[in-house]
Amino acid sequence: MKRALSQDDLKRMVGYKAVDDYVKSGTVIGLGTGSTAAHAVDRVGEKLKSGELKDIIAIPTSIRTKEQAEKLGIPLSTLDLHSDLDVAIDGADEVDPQLNLVKGGGGALFREKIVELCAKKFIVIVDESKICDGLGPGFPIPVEIVPFCHEHTMREISKLPALQGCVPVLRLGNIANNTPDGDKPAITDNGNYIVDLKFKTPIKDPVAAGQQLKATVGVVDHGLFAGMTTVCIVAGKEGVYIKEKKVL
């Protein structure tokens, strides 16, 4: 009898497929952060070691990913030296029918966004559990804010029209997940705090929500990645498939 695929098996399948289909020798690539993206990083390292890939330059989106890539011998650089990327590969916490995303469950949303906006192609890799009808209720929206007067910033966020009904919760303990597992604020790679916005109903307009957050003084960036996805590769029980953007 065939063993049922675990969630980690599914994550590995999409991570490997993204690298096999979209990473070519002689390119500059963005390496994402999180449990699914880690499989893509492993695959890049594997293919460099075997000689199947050559002359790759990678830009990591977090200290965690940088350390993983270094162990695998993947040549690294920064956006300061290479700000024109051929492709970036990363996971997501939620994907809506328009391929808008929630990212930042792992606390690296600012570095992920700045790198992925520089890529000609942004390949999103998820297992089926991340597919949703609307962003918000299934996974809190992470927002990176400066520590100075953070309670004031949280209050200002809760007043934004496009985020009506949200409850901002300061992330405590480990930055890499949104479960409170400590009593001190979680600190990002940039020295900031993360606020997770909890919703009971889907955000009606993710673009407006993102614009209003970005215009709030004290907000560094947010986990709404709207209109950025080139391709979304999904692993489900029936195998791996490409999720098409729903035409409105």
JSON list of C-alpha atoms in Angstrom, two decimals:
[
{"chain": "A", "resi": 1, "resn": "MET", "atom": "CA", "xyz": [0.00, 0.00, 0.00]},
{"chain": "A", "resi": 2, "resn": "LYS", "atom": "CA", "xyz": [1.30, 3.42, -1.01]},
{"chain": "A", "resi": 3, "resn": "ARG", "atom": "CA", "xyz": [2.20, 5.73, 1.88]},
{"chain": "A", "resi": 4, "resn": "ALA", "atom": "CA", "xyz": [0.19, 8.94, 2.06]},
{"chain": "A", "resi": 5, "resn": "LEU", "atom": "CA", "xyz": [2.30, 12.00, 1.31]},
{"chain": "A", "resi": 6, "resn": "SER", "atom": "CA", "xyz": [3.10, 14.14, 4.34]},
{"chain": "A", "resi": 7, "resn": "GLN", "atom": "CA", "xyz": [2.90, 17.94, 4.25]},
{"chain": "A", "resi": 8, "resn": "ASP", "atom": "CA", "xyz": [6.71, 18.01, 4.12]},
{"chain": "A", "resi": 9, "resn": "ASP", "atom": "CA", "xyz": [6.68, 15.66, 1.09]},
{"chain": "A", "resi": 10, "resn": "LEU", "atom": "CA", "xyz": [4.31, 18.07, -0.68]},
{"chain": "A", "resi": 11, "resn": "LYS", "atom": "CA", "xyz": [6.52, 21.04, 0.19]},
{"chain": "A", "resi": 12, "resn": "ARG", "atom": "CA", "xyz": [9.57, 19.20, -1.18]},
{"chain": "A", "resi": 13, "resn": "MET", "atom": "CA", "xyz": [7.75, 18.41, -4.44]},
{"chain": "A", "resi": 14, "resn": "VAL", "atom": "CA", "xyz": [6.90, 22.05, -5.19]},
{"chain": "A", "resi": 15, "resn": "GLY", "atom": "CA", "xyz": [10.31, 23.31, -4.02]},
{"chain": "A", "resi": 16, "resn": "TYR", "atom": "CA", "xyz": [12.13, 20.92, -6.35]},
{"chain": "A", "resi": 17, "resn": "LYS", "atom": "CA", "xyz": [9.79, 21.57, -9.29]},
{"chain": "A", "resi": 18, "resn": "ALA", "atom": "CA", "xyz": [10.25, 25.34, -9.03]},
{"chain": "A", "resi": 19, "resn": "VAL", "atom": "CA", "xyz": [14.04, 25.00, -9.19]},
{"chain": "A", "resi": 20, "resn": "ASP", "atom": "CA", "xyz": [13.96, 22.35, -11.94]},
{"chain": "A", "resi": 21, "resn": "ASP", "atom": "CA", "xyz": [11.61, 24.44, -14.11]},
{"chain": "A", "resi": 22, "resn": "TYR", "atom": "CA", "xyz": [12.79, 28.00, -13.48]},
{"chain": "A", "resi": 23, "resn": "VAL", "atom": "CA", "xyz": [16.44, 28.11, -12.33]},
{"chain": "A", "resi": 24, "resn": "LYS", "atom": "CA", "xyz": [19.00, 28.03, -15.15]},
{"chain": "A", "resi": 25, "resn": "SER", "atom": "CA", "xyz": [22.80, 28.26, -15.12]},
{"chain": "A", "resi": 26, "resn": "GLY", "atom": "CA", "xyz": [24.26, 31.77, -15.24]},
{"chain": "A", "resi": 27, "resn": "THR", "atom": "CA", "xyz": [21.33, 33.45, -13.48]},
{"chain": "A", "resi": 28, "resn": "VAL", "atom": "CA", "xyz": [20.75, 35.59, -10.40]},
{"chain": "A", "resi": 29, "resn": "ILE", "atom": "CA", "xyz": [18.08, 34.13, -8.12]},
{"chain": "A", "resi": 30, "resn": "GLY", "atom": "CA", "xyz": [16.20, 35.15, -4.98]},
{"chain": "A", "resi": 31, "resn": "LEU", "atom": "CA", "xyz": [16.00, 32.51, -2.25]},
{"chain": "A", "resi": 32, "resn": "GLY", "atom": "CA", "xyz": [12.92, 32.62, -0.06]},
{"chain": "A", "resi": 33, "resn": "THR", "atom": "CA", "xyz": [12.46, 31.90, 3.64]},
{"chain": "A", "resi": 34, "resn": "GLY", "atom": "CA", "xyz": [10.38, 29.25, 5.41]},
{"chain": "A", "resi": 35, "resn": "SER", "atom": "CA", "xyz": [9.77, 25.53, 5.46]},
{"chain": "A", "resi": 36, "resn": "THR", "atom": "CA", "xyz": [8.70, 25.25, 1.79]},
{"chain": "A", "resi": 37, "resn": "ALA", "atom": "CA", "xyz": [11.35, 27.62, 0.41]},
{"chain": "A", "resi": 38, "resn": "ALA", "atom": "CA", "xyz": [14.02, 25.66, 2.33]},
{"chain": "A", "resi": 39, "resn": "HIS", "atom": "CA", "xyz": [13.42, 22.70, -0.02]},
{"chain": "A", "resi": 40, "resn": "ALA", "atom": "CA", "xyz": [14.05, 24.94, -3.05]},
{"chain": "A", "resi": 41, "resn": "VAL", "atom": "CA", "xyz": [17.31, 26.12, -1.46]},
{"chain": "A", "resi": 42, "resn": "ASP", "atom": "CA", "xyz": [18.31, 22.48, -0.88]},
{"chain": "A", "resi": 43, "resn": "ARG", "atom": "CA", "xyz": [17.59, 21.69, -4.53]},
{"chain": "A", "resi": 44, "resn": "VAL", "atom": "CA", "xyz": [19.76, 24.59, -5.77]},
{"chain": "A", "resi": 45, "resn": "GLY", "atom": "CA", "xyz": [22.62, 23.33, -3.57]},
{"chain": "A", "resi": 46, "resn": "GLU", "atom": "CA", "xyz": [22.15, 19.77, -4.83]},
{"chain": "A", "resi": 47, "resn": "LYS", "atom": "CA", "xyz": [22.20, 20.80, -8.50]},
{"chain": "A", "resi": 48, "resn": "LEU", "atom": "CA", "xyz": [25.25, 23.03, -8.03]},
{"chain": "A", "resi": 49, "resn": "LYS", "atom": "CA", "xyz": [27.10, 20.16, -6.36]},
{"chain": "A", "resi": 50, "resn": "SER", "atom": "CA", "xyz": [26.24, 17.73, -9.18]},
{"chain": "A", "resi": 51, "resn": "GLY", "atom": "CA", "xyz": [27.32, 20.28, -11.82]},
{"chain": "A", "resi": 52, "resn": "GLU", "atom": "CA", "xyz": [23.83, 20.44, -13.34]},
{"chain": "A", "resi": 53, "resn": "LEU", "atom": "CA", "xyz": [23.74, 24.14, -12.40]},
{"chain": "A", "resi": 54, "resn": "LYS", "atom": "CA", "xyz": [26.70, 26.50, -12.81]},
{"chain": "A", "resi": 55, "resn": "ASP", "atom": "CA", "xyz": [27.43, 30.20, -12.26]},
{"chain": "A", "resi": 56, "resn": "ILE", "atom": "CA", "xyz": [24.48, 30.92, -9.98]},
{"chain": "A", "resi": 57, "resn": "ILE", "atom": "CA", "xyz": [24.37, 34.01, -7.77]},
{"chain": "A", "resi": 58, "resn": "ALA", "atom": "CA", "xyz": [21.74, 33.91, -5.03]},
{"chain": "A", "resi": 59, "resn": "ILE", "atom": "CA", "xyz": [20.23, 36.68, -2.90]},
{"chain": "A", "resi": 60, "resn": "PRO", "atom": "CA", "xyz": [18.86, 35.32, 0.41]},
{"chain": "A", "resi": 61, "resn": "THR", "atom": "CA", "xyz": [15.76, 36.86, 2.03]},
{"chain": "A", "resi": 62, "resn": "SER", "atom": "CA", "xyz": [16.76, 36.21, 5.66]},
{"chain": "A", "resi": 63, "resn": "ILE", "atom": "CA", "xyz": [19.68, 35.35, 7.91]},
{"chain": "A", "resi": 64, "resn": "ARG", "atom": "CA", "xyz": [18.22, 31.81, 8.21]},
{"chain": "A", "resi": 65, "resn": "THR", "atom": "CA", "xyz": [18.25, 31.31, 4.43]},
{"chain": "A", "resi": 66, "resn": "LYS", "atom": "CA", "xyz": [21.74, 32.85, 4.16]},
{"chain": "A", "resi": 67, "resn": "GLU", "atom": "CA", "xyz": [23.09, 30.34, 6.69]},
{"chain": "A", "resi": 68, "resn": "GLN", "atom": "CA", "xyz": [21.40, 27.41, 4.93]},
{"chain": "A", "resi": 69, "resn": "ALA", "atom": "CA", "xyz": [22.76, 28.51, 1.52]},
{"chain": "A", "resi": 70, "resn": "GLU", "atom": "CA", "xyz": [26.28, 28.99, 2.90]},
{"chain": "A", "resi": 71, "resn": "LYS", "atom": "CA", "xyz": [26.29, 25.42, 4.26]},
{"chain": "A", "resi": 72, "resn": "LEU", "atom": "CA", "xyz": [25.27, 24.15, 0.81]},
{"chain": "A", "resi": 73, "resn": "GLY", "atom": "CA", "xyz": [28.00, 26.15, -0.95]},
{"chain": "A", "resi": 74, "resn": "ILE", "atom": "CA", "xyz": [25.61, 28.42, -2.88]},
{"chain": "A", "resi": 75, "resn": "PRO", "atom": "CA", "xyz": [27.39, 31.66, -3.96]},
{"chain": "A", "resi": 76, "resn": "LEU", "atom": "CA", "xyz": [25.62, 34.62, -2.31]},
{"chain": "A", "resi": 77, "resn": "SER", "atom": "CA", "xyz": [25.40, 38.33, -2.93]},
{"chain": "A", "resi": 78, "resn": "THR", "atom": "CA", "xyz": [23.13, 41.27, -2.06]},
{"chain": "A", "resi": 79, "resn": "LEU", "atom": "CA", "xyz": [20.75, 43.60, -3.89]},
{"chain": "A", "resi": 80, "resn": "ASP", "atom": "CA", "xyz": [23.38, 46.34, -3.52]},
{"chain": "A", "resi": 81, "resn": "LEU", "atom": "CA", "xyz": [25.52, 44.44, -6.05]},
{"chain": "A", "resi": 82, "resn": "HIS", "atom": "CA", "xyz": [22.82, 42.56, -8.01]},
{"chain": "A", "resi": 83, "resn": "SER", "atom": "CA", "xyz": [19.41, 44.22, -8.08]},
{"chain": "A", "resi": 84, "resn": "ASP", "atom": "CA", "xyz": [18.23, 42.64, -11.34]},
{"chain": "A", "resi": 85, "resn": "LEU", "atom": "CA", "xyz": [17.09, 39.09, -10.54]},
{"chain": "A", "resi": 86, "resn": "ASP", "atom": "CA", "xyz": [16.02, 36.51, -13.11]},
{"chain": "A", "resi": 87, "resn": "VAL", "atom": "CA", "xyz": [13.75, 34.63, -10.73]},
{"chain": "A", "resi": 88, "resn": "ALA", "atom": "CA", "xyz": [12.78, 34.45, -7.05]},
{"chain": "A", "resi": 89, "resn": "ILE", "atom": "CA", "xyz": [11.22, 31.38, -5.42]},
{"chain": "A", "resi": 90, "resn": "ASP", "atom": "CA", "xyz": [9.33, 31.53, -2.12]},
{"chain": "A", "resi": 91, "resn": "GLY", "atom": "CA", "xyz": [6.43, 30.04, -0.19]},
{"chain": "A", "resi": 92, "resn": "ALA", "atom": "CA", "xyz": [3.31, 31.82, 1.06]},
{"chain": "A", "resi": 93, "resn": "ASP", "atom": "CA", "xyz": [1.00, 31.58, 4.06]},
{"chain": "A", "resi": 94, "resn": "GLU", "atom": "CA", "xyz": [-2.15, 32.16, 1.99]},
{"chain": "A", "resi": 95, "resn": "VAL", "atom": "CA", "xyz": [-2.96, 32.47, -1.74]},
{"chain": "A", "resi": 96, "resn": "ASP", "atom": "CA", "xyz": [-6.26, 33.95, -2.94]},
{"chain": "A", "resi": 97, "resn": "PRO", "atom": "CA", "xyz": [-7.99, 33.36, -6.34]},
{"chain": "A", "resi": 98, "resn": "GLN", "atom": "CA", "xyz": [-6.16, 36.39, -7.85]},
{"chain": "A", "resi": 99, "resn": "LEU", "atom": "CA", "xyz": [-2.81, 34.97, -6.62]},
{"chain": "A", "resi": 100, "resn": "ASN", "atom": "CA", "xyz": [-2.47, 37.75, -4.04]},
{"chain": "A", "resi": 101, "resn": "LEU", "atom": "CA", "xyz": [-0.52, 36.45, -1.05]},
{"chain": "A", "resi": 102, "resn": "VAL", "atom": "CA", "xyz": [-0.11, 36.70, 2.68]},
{"chain": "A", "resi": 103, "resn": "LYS", "atom": "CA", "xyz": [3.55, 36.26, 3.62]},
{"chain": "A", "resi": 104, "resn": "GLY", "atom": "CA", "xyz": [5.57, 36.90, 6.75]},
{"chain": "A", "resi": 105, "resn": "GLY", "atom": "CA", "xyz": [4.58, 33.99, 8.98]},
{"chain": "A", "resi": 106, "resn": "GLY", "atom": "CA", "xyz": [8.32, 33.37, 9.30]},
{"chain": "A", "resi": 107, "resn": "GLY", "atom": "CA", "xyz": [9.03, 37.03, 10.12]},
{"chain": "A", "resi": 108, "resn": "ALA", "atom": "CA", "xyz": [11.04, 37.85, 6.97]},
{"chain": "A", "resi": 109, "resn": "LEU", "atom": "CA", "xyz": [8.42, 39.80, 5.00]},
{"chain": "A", "resi": 110, "resn": "PHE", "atom": "CA", "xyz": [10.44, 42.99, 4.41]},
{"chain": "A", "resi": 111, "resn": "ARG", "atom": "CA", "xyz": [13.50, 41.20, 3.02]},
{"chain": "A", "resi": 112, "resn": "GLU", "atom": "CA", "xyz": [11.30, 38.83, 1.03]},
{"chain": "A", "resi": 113, "resn": "LYS", "atom": "CA", "xyz": [9.40, 41.73, -0.55]},
{"chain": "A", "resi": 114, "resn": "ILE", "atom": "CA", "xyz": [12.42, 43.87, -1.43]},
{"chain": "A", "resi": 115, "resn": "VAL", "atom": "CA", "xyz": [14.14, 40.89, -3.09]},
{"chain": "A", "resi": 116, "resn": "GLU", "atom": "CA", "xyz": [11.05, 39.49, -4.85]},
{"chain": "A", "resi": 117, "resn": "LEU", "atom": "CA", "xyz": [10.07, 42.86, -6.32]},
{"chain": "A", "resi": 118, "resn": "CYS", "atom": "CA", "xyz": [13.45, 42.85, -8.11]},
{"chain": "A", "resi": 119, "resn": "ALA", "atom": "CA", "xyz": [12.79, 39.51, -9.86]},
{"chain": "A", "resi": 120, "resn": "LYS", "atom": "CA", "xyz": [11.57, 39.22, -13.46]},
{"chain": "A", "resi": 121, "resn": "LYS", "atom": "CA", "xyz": [9.62, 36.12, -12.35]},
{"chain": "A", "resi": 122, "resn": "PHE", "atom": "CA", "xyz": [8.29, 35.40, -8.86]},
{"chain": "A", "resi": 123, "resn": "ILE", "atom": "CA", "xyz": [7.47, 31.71, -8.41]},
{"chain": "A", "resi": 124, "resn": "VAL", "atom": "CA", "xyz": [5.24, 30.94, -5.44]},
{"chain": "A", "resi": 125, "resn": "ILE", "atom": "CA", "xyz": [5.36, 27.40, -4.01]},
{"chain": "A", "resi": 126, "resn": "VAL", "atom": "CA", "xyz": [2.69, 26.10, -1.61]},
{"chain": "A", "resi": 127, "resn": "ASP", "atom": "CA", "xyz": [0.85, 23.00, -0.53]},
{"chain": "A", "resi": 128, "resn": "GLU", "atom": "CA", "xyz": [-2.92, 22.93, -1.01]},
{"chain": "A", "resi": 129, "resn": "SER", "atom": "CA", "xyz": [-3.65, 23.96, 2.60]},
{"chain": "A", "resi": 130, "resn": "LYS", "atom": "CA", "xyz": [-2.53, 27.53, 1.72]},
{"chain": "A", "resi": 131, "resn": "ILE", "atom": "CA", "xyz": [-5.20, 28.08, -0.95]},
{"chain": "A", "resi": 132, "resn": "CYS", "atom": "CA", "xyz": [-8.07, 30.29, 0.27]},
{"chain": "A", "resi": 133, "resn": "ASP", "atom": "CA", "xyz": [-11.08, 32.23, -1.03]},
{"chain": "A", "resi": 134, "resn": "GLY", "atom": "CA", "xyz": [-10.05, 35.50, 0.62]},
{"chain": "A", "resi": 135, "resn": "LEU", "atom": "CA", "xyz": [-7.05, 36.78, 2.61]},
{"chain": "A", "resi": 136, "resn": "GLY", "atom": "CA", "xyz": [-7.32, 37.43, 6.34]},
{"chain": "A", "resi": 137, "resn": "PRO", "atom": "CA", "xyz": [-9.40, 34.95, 8.32]},
{"chain": "A", "resi": 138, "resn": "GLY", "atom": "CA", "xyz": [-7.23, 31.89, 7.66]},
{"chain": "A", "resi": 139, "resn": "PHE", "atom": "CA", "xyz": [-3.87, 33.47, 8.52]},
{"chain": "A", "resi": 140, "resn": "PRO", "atom": "CA", "xyz": [-3.19, 36.76, 10.35]},
{"chain": "A", "resi": 141, "resn": "ILE", "atom": "CA", "xyz": [-1.57, 39.47, 8.19]},
{"chain": "A", "resi": 142, "resn": "PRO", "atom": "CA", "xyz": [1.95, 40.22, 9.49]},
{"chain": "A", "resi": 143, "resn": "VAL", "atom": "CA", "xyz": [3.10, 43.84, 9.55]},
{"chain": "A", "resi": 144, "resn": "GLU", "atom": "CA", "xyz": [6.67, 44.88, 10.40]},
{"chain": "A", "resi": 145, "resn": "ILE", "atom": "CA", "xyz": [6.75, 48.02, 12.56]},
{"chain": "A", "resi": 146, "resn": "VAL", "atom": "CA", "xyz": [9.47, 50.02, 14.30]},
{"chain": "A", "resi": 147, "resn": "PRO", "atom": "CA", "xyz": [9.71, 49.42, 18.08]},
{"chain": "A", "resi": 148, "resn": "PHE", "atom": "CA", "xyz": [9.44, 53.14, 18.91]},
{"chain": "A", "resi": 149, "resn": "CYS", "atom": "CA", "xyz": [5.86, 53.89, 20.10]},
{"chain": "A", "resi": 150, "resn": "HIS", "atom": "CA", "xyz": [4.72, 50.51, 18.76]},
{"chain": "A", "resi": 151, "resn": "GLU", "atom": "CA", "xyz": [1.45, 50.55, 20.72]},
{"chain": "A", "resi": 152, "resn": "HIS", "atom": "CA", "xyz": [0.52, 53.87, 19.08]},
{"chain": "A", "resi": 153, "resn": "THR", "atom": "CA", "xyz": [1.30, 52.39, 15.63]},
{"chain": "A", "resi": 154, "resn": "MET", "atom": "CA", "xyz": [-0.86, 49.34, 16.41]},
{"chain": "A", "resi": 155, "resn": "ARG", "atom": "CA", "xyz": [-3.79, 51.63, 17.30]},
{"chain": "A", "resi": 156, "resn": "GLU", "atom": "CA", "xyz": [-3.33, 53.61, 14.07]},
{"chain": "A", "resi": 157, "resn": "ILE", "atom": "CA", "xyz": [-3.34, 50.38, 12.04]},
{"chain": "A", "resi": 158, "resn": "SER", "atom": "CA", "xyz": [-6.61, 49.26, 13.64]},
{"chain": "A", "resi": 159, "resn": "LYS", "atom": "CA", "xyz": [-8.27, 52.53, 12.48]},
{"chain": "A", "resi": 160, "resn": "LEU", "atom": "CA", "xyz": [-7.44, 52.06, 8.76]},
{"chain": "A", "resi": 161, "resn": "PRO", "atom": "CA", "xyz": [-10.64, 51.87, 6.64]},
{"chain": "A", "resi": 162, "resn": "ALA", "atom": "CA", "xyz": [-9.46, 48.95, 4.44]},
{"chain": "A", "resi": 163, "resn": "LEU", "atom": "CA", "xyz": [-8.52, 46.95, 7.56]},
{"chain": "A", "resi": 164, "resn": "GLN", "atom": "CA", "xyz": [-11.78, 47.46, 9.41]},
{"chain": "A", "resi": 165, "resn": "GLY", "atom": "CA", "xyz": [-12.40, 44.86, 12.10]},
{"chain": "A", "resi": 166, "resn": "CYS", "atom": "CA", "xyz": [-8.77, 43.75, 12.43]},
{"chain": "A", "resi": 167, "resn": "VAL", "atom": "CA", "xyz": [-7.28, 42.99, 15.84]},
{"chain": "A", "resi": 168, "resn": "PRO", "atom": "CA", "xyz": [-3.51, 43.77, 15.93]},
{"chain": "A", "resi": 169, "resn": "VAL", "atom": "CA", "xyz": [-1.51, 41.34, 18.10]},
{"chain": "A", "resi": 170, "resn": "LEU", "atom": "CA", "xyz": [2.18, 41.93, 18.88]},
{"chain": "A", "resi": 171, "resn": "ARG", "atom": "CA", "xyz": [4.24, 38.83, 18.03]},
{"chain": "A", "resi": 172, "resn": "LEU", "atom": "CA", "xyz": [6.05, 37.47, 21.09]},
{"chain": "A", "resi": 173, "resn": "GLY", "atom": "CA", "xyz": [8.93, 35.01, 21.44]},
{"chain": "A", "resi": 174, "resn": "ASN", "atom": "CA", "xyz": [10.29, 33.34, 18.32]},
{"chain": "A", "resi": 175, "resn": "ILE", "atom": "CA", "xyz": [10.11, 35.56, 15.21]},
{"chain": "A", "resi": 176, "resn": "ALA", "atom": "CA", "xyz": [9.77, 32.50, 12.94]},
{"chain": "A", "resi": 177, "resn": "ASN", "atom": "CA", "xyz": [6.15, 31.74, 13.87]},
{"chain": "A", "resi": 178, "resn": "ASN", "atom": "CA", "xyz": [3.06, 33.62, 15.04]},
{"chain": "A", "resi": 179, "resn": "THR", "atom": "CA", "xyz": [2.40, 31.43, 18.09]},
{"chain": "A", "resi": 180, "resn": "PRO", "atom": "CA", "xyz": [3.13, 33.30, 21.36]},
{"chain": "A", "resi": 181, "resn": "ASP", "atom": "CA", "xyz": [6.09, 31.31, 22.73]},
{"chain": "A", "resi": 182, "resn": "GLY", "atom": "CA", "xyz": [7.78, 33.92, 24.90]},
{"chain": "A", "resi": 183, "resn": "ASP", "atom": "CA", "xyz": [7.03, 37.08, 26.83]},
{"chain": "A", "resi": 184, "resn": "LYS", "atom": "CA", "xyz": [9.28, 39.52, 24.93]},
{"chain": "A", "resi": 185, "resn": "PRO", "atom": "CA", "xyz": [8.50, 41.01, 21.50]},
{"chain": "A", "resi": 186, "resn": "ALA", "atom": "CA", "xyz": [9.84, 38.95, 18.59]},
{"chain": "A", "resi": 187, "resn": "ILE", "atom": "CA", "xyz": [12.61, 40.81, 16.73]},
{"chain": "A", "resi": 188, "resn": "THR", "atom": "CA", "xyz": [13.04, 40.69, 12.93]},
{"chain": "A", "resi": 189, "resn": "ASP", "atom": "CA", "xyz": [16.40, 40.49, 11.11]},
{"chain": "A", "resi": 190, "resn": "ASN", "atom": "CA", "xyz": [16.06, 44.29, 10.77]},
{"chain": "A", "resi": 191, "resn": "GLY", "atom": "CA", "xyz": [15.63, 44.87, 14.53]},
{"chain": "A", "resi": 192, "resn": "ASN", "atom": "CA", "xyz": [11.90, 45.60, 14.29]},
{"chain": "A", "resi": 193, "resn": "TYR", "atom": "CA", "xyz": [8.68, 44.14, 15.73]},
{"chain": "A", "resi": 194, "resn": "ILE", "atom": "CA", "xyz": [5.94, 42.16, 13.95]},
{"chain": "A", "resi": 195, "resn": "VAL", "atom": "CA", "xyz": [2.24, 42.79, 14.51]},
{"chain": "A", "resi": 196, "resn": "ASP", "atom": "CA", "xyz": [-0.13, 40.04, 13.33]},
{"chain": "A", "resi": 197, "resn": "LEU", "atom": "CA", "xyz": [-3.52, 41.38, 12.20]},
{"chain": "A", "resi": 198, "resn": "LYS", "atom": "CA", "xyz": [-6.38, 38.98, 12.95]},
{"chain": "A", "resi": 199, "resn": "PHE", "atom": "CA", "xyz": [-9.53, 39.11, 10.81]},
{"chain": "A", "resi": 200, "resn": "LYS", "atom": "CA", "xyz": [-12.92, 37.41, 11.05]},
{"chain": "A", "resi": 201, "resn": "THR", "atom": "CA", "xyz": [-13.91, 38.20, 7.47]},
{"chain": "A", "resi": 202, "resn": "PRO", "atom": "CA", "xyz": [-11.81, 38.40, 4.26]},
{"chain": "A", "resi": 203, "resn": "ILE", "atom": "CA", "xyz": [-10.11, 41.67, 3.32]},
{"chain": "A", "resi": 204, "resn": "LYS", "atom": "CA", "xyz": [-12.26, 43.19, 0.56]},
{"chain": "A", "resi": 205, "resn": "ASP", "atom": "CA", "xyz": [-9.41, 45.05, -1.19]},
{"chain": "A", "resi": 206, "resn": "PRO", "atom": "CA", "xyz": [-5.87, 43.75, -0.49]},
{"chain": "A", "resi": 207, "resn": "VAL", "atom": "CA", "xyz": [-4.32, 46.48, -2.68]},
{"chain": "A", "resi": 208, "resn": "ALA", "atom": "CA", "xyz": [-6.00, 49.32, -0.74]},
{"chain": "A", "resi": 209, "resn": "ALA", "atom": "CA", "xyz": [-5.17, 47.60, 2.56]},
{"chain": "A", "resi": 210, "resn": "GLY", "atom": "CA", "xyz": [-1.50, 47.41, 1.55]},
{"chain": "A", "resi": 211, "resn": "GLN", "atom": "CA", "xyz": [-1.41, 51.06, 0.44]},
{"chain": "A", "resi": 212, "resn": "GLN", "atom": "CA", "xyz": [-3.00, 52.27, 3.69]},
{"chain": "A", "resi": 213, "resn": "LEU", "atom": "CA", "xyz": [-0.58, 50.21, 5.80]},
{"chain": "A", "resi": 214, "resn": "LYS", "atom": "CA", "xyz": [2.42, 51.49, 3.83]},
{"chain": "A", "resi": 215, "resn": "ALA", "atom": "CA", "xyz": [1.26, 55.09, 4.34]},
{"chain": "A", "resi": 216, "resn": "THR", "atom": "CA", "xyz": [1.11, 54.65, 8.13]},
{"chain": "A", "resi": 217, "resn": "VAL", "atom": "CA", "xyz": [4.09, 56.19, 9.93]},
{"chain": "A", "resi": 218, "resn": "GLY", "atom": "CA", "xyz": [5.81, 53.48, 11.98]},
{"chain": "A", "resi": 219, "resn": "VAL", "atom": "CA", "xyz": [5.05, 50.71, 9.47]},
{"chain": "A", "resi": 220, "resn": "VAL", "atom": "CA", "xyz": [8.15, 49.36, 7.69]},
{"chain": "A", "resi": 221, "resn": "ASP", "atom": "CA", "xyz": [6.24, 46.99, 5.39]},
{"chain": "A", "resi": 222, "resn": "HIS", "atom": "CA", "xyz": [3.44, 44.43, 5.40]},
{"chain": "A", "resi": 223, "resn": "GLY", "atom": "CA", "xyz": [2.77, 40.83, 4.42]},
{"chain": "A", "resi": 224, "resn": "LEU", "atom": "CA", "xyz": [0.24, 41.56, 1.65]},
{"chain": "A", "resi": 225, "resn": "PHE", "atom": "CA", "xyz": [1.97, 40.69, -1.64]},
{"chain": "A", "resi": 226, "resn": "ALA", "atom": "CA", "xyz": [-0.62, 41.83, -4.19]},
{"chain": "A", "resi": 227, "resn": "GLY", "atom": "CA", "xyz": [-0.11, 41.49, -7.94]},
{"chain": "A", "resi": 228, "resn": "MET", "atom": "CA", "xyz": [3.43, 40.11, -7.62]},
{"chain": "A", "resi": 229, "resn": "THR", "atom": "CA", "xyz": [2.98, 36.39, -8.42]},
{"chain": "A", "resi": 230, "resn": "THR", "atom": "CA", "xyz": [4.11, 35.13, -11.85]},
{"chain": "A", "resi": 231, "resn": "VAL", "atom": "CA", "xyz": [3.31, 31.45, -11.28]},
{"chain": "A", "resi": 232, "resn": "CYS", "atom": "CA", "xyz": [1.88, 29.56, -8.29]},
{"chain": "A", "resi": 233, "resn": "ILE", "atom": "CA", "xyz": [2.92, 25.89, -8.05]},
{"chain": "A", "resi": 234, "resn": "VAL", "atom": "CA", "xyz": [0.68, 23.86, -5.73]},
{"chain": "A", "resi": 235, "resn": "ALA", "atom": "CA", "xyz": [1.17, 20.38, -4.30]},
{"chain": "A", "resi": 236, "resn": "GLY", "atom": "CA", "xyz": [-2.02, 18.53, -3.48]},
{"chain": "A", "resi": 237, "resn": "LYS", "atom": "CA", "xyz": [-3.13, 14.97, -2.84]},
{"chain": "A", "resi": 238, "resn": "GLU", "atom": "CA", "xyz": [-3.53, 14.41, -6.60]},
{"chain": "A", "resi": 239, "resn": "GLY", "atom": "CA", "xyz": [-0.03, 15.72, -7.37]},
{"chain": "A", "resi": 240, "resn": "VAL", "atom": "CA", "xyz": [1.57, 19.02, -8.40]},
{"chain": "A", "resi": 241, "resn": "TYR", "atom": "CA", "xyz": [-0.37, 21.57, -10.46]},
{"chain": "A", "resi": 242, "resn": "ILE", "atom": "CA", "xyz": [-0.18, 25.22, -11.54]},
{"chain": "A", "resi": 243, "resn": "LYS", "atom": "CA", "xyz": [-2.85, 27.47, -10.00]},
{"chain": "A", "resi": 244, "resn": "GLU", "atom": "CA", "xyz": [-4.24, 29.85, -12.59]},
{"chain": "A", "resi": 245, "resn": "LYS", "atom": "CA", "xyz": [-5.26, 33.39, -11.70]},
{"chain": "A", "resi": 246, "resn": "LYS", "atom": "CA", "xyz": [-9.04, 33.75, -11.59]},
{"chain": "A", "resi": 247, "resn": "VAL", "atom": "CA", "xyz": [-10.26, 36.32, -14.12]},
{"chain": "A", "resi": 248, "resn": "LEU", "atom": "CA", "xyz": [-12.60, 38.82, -12.48]}
]
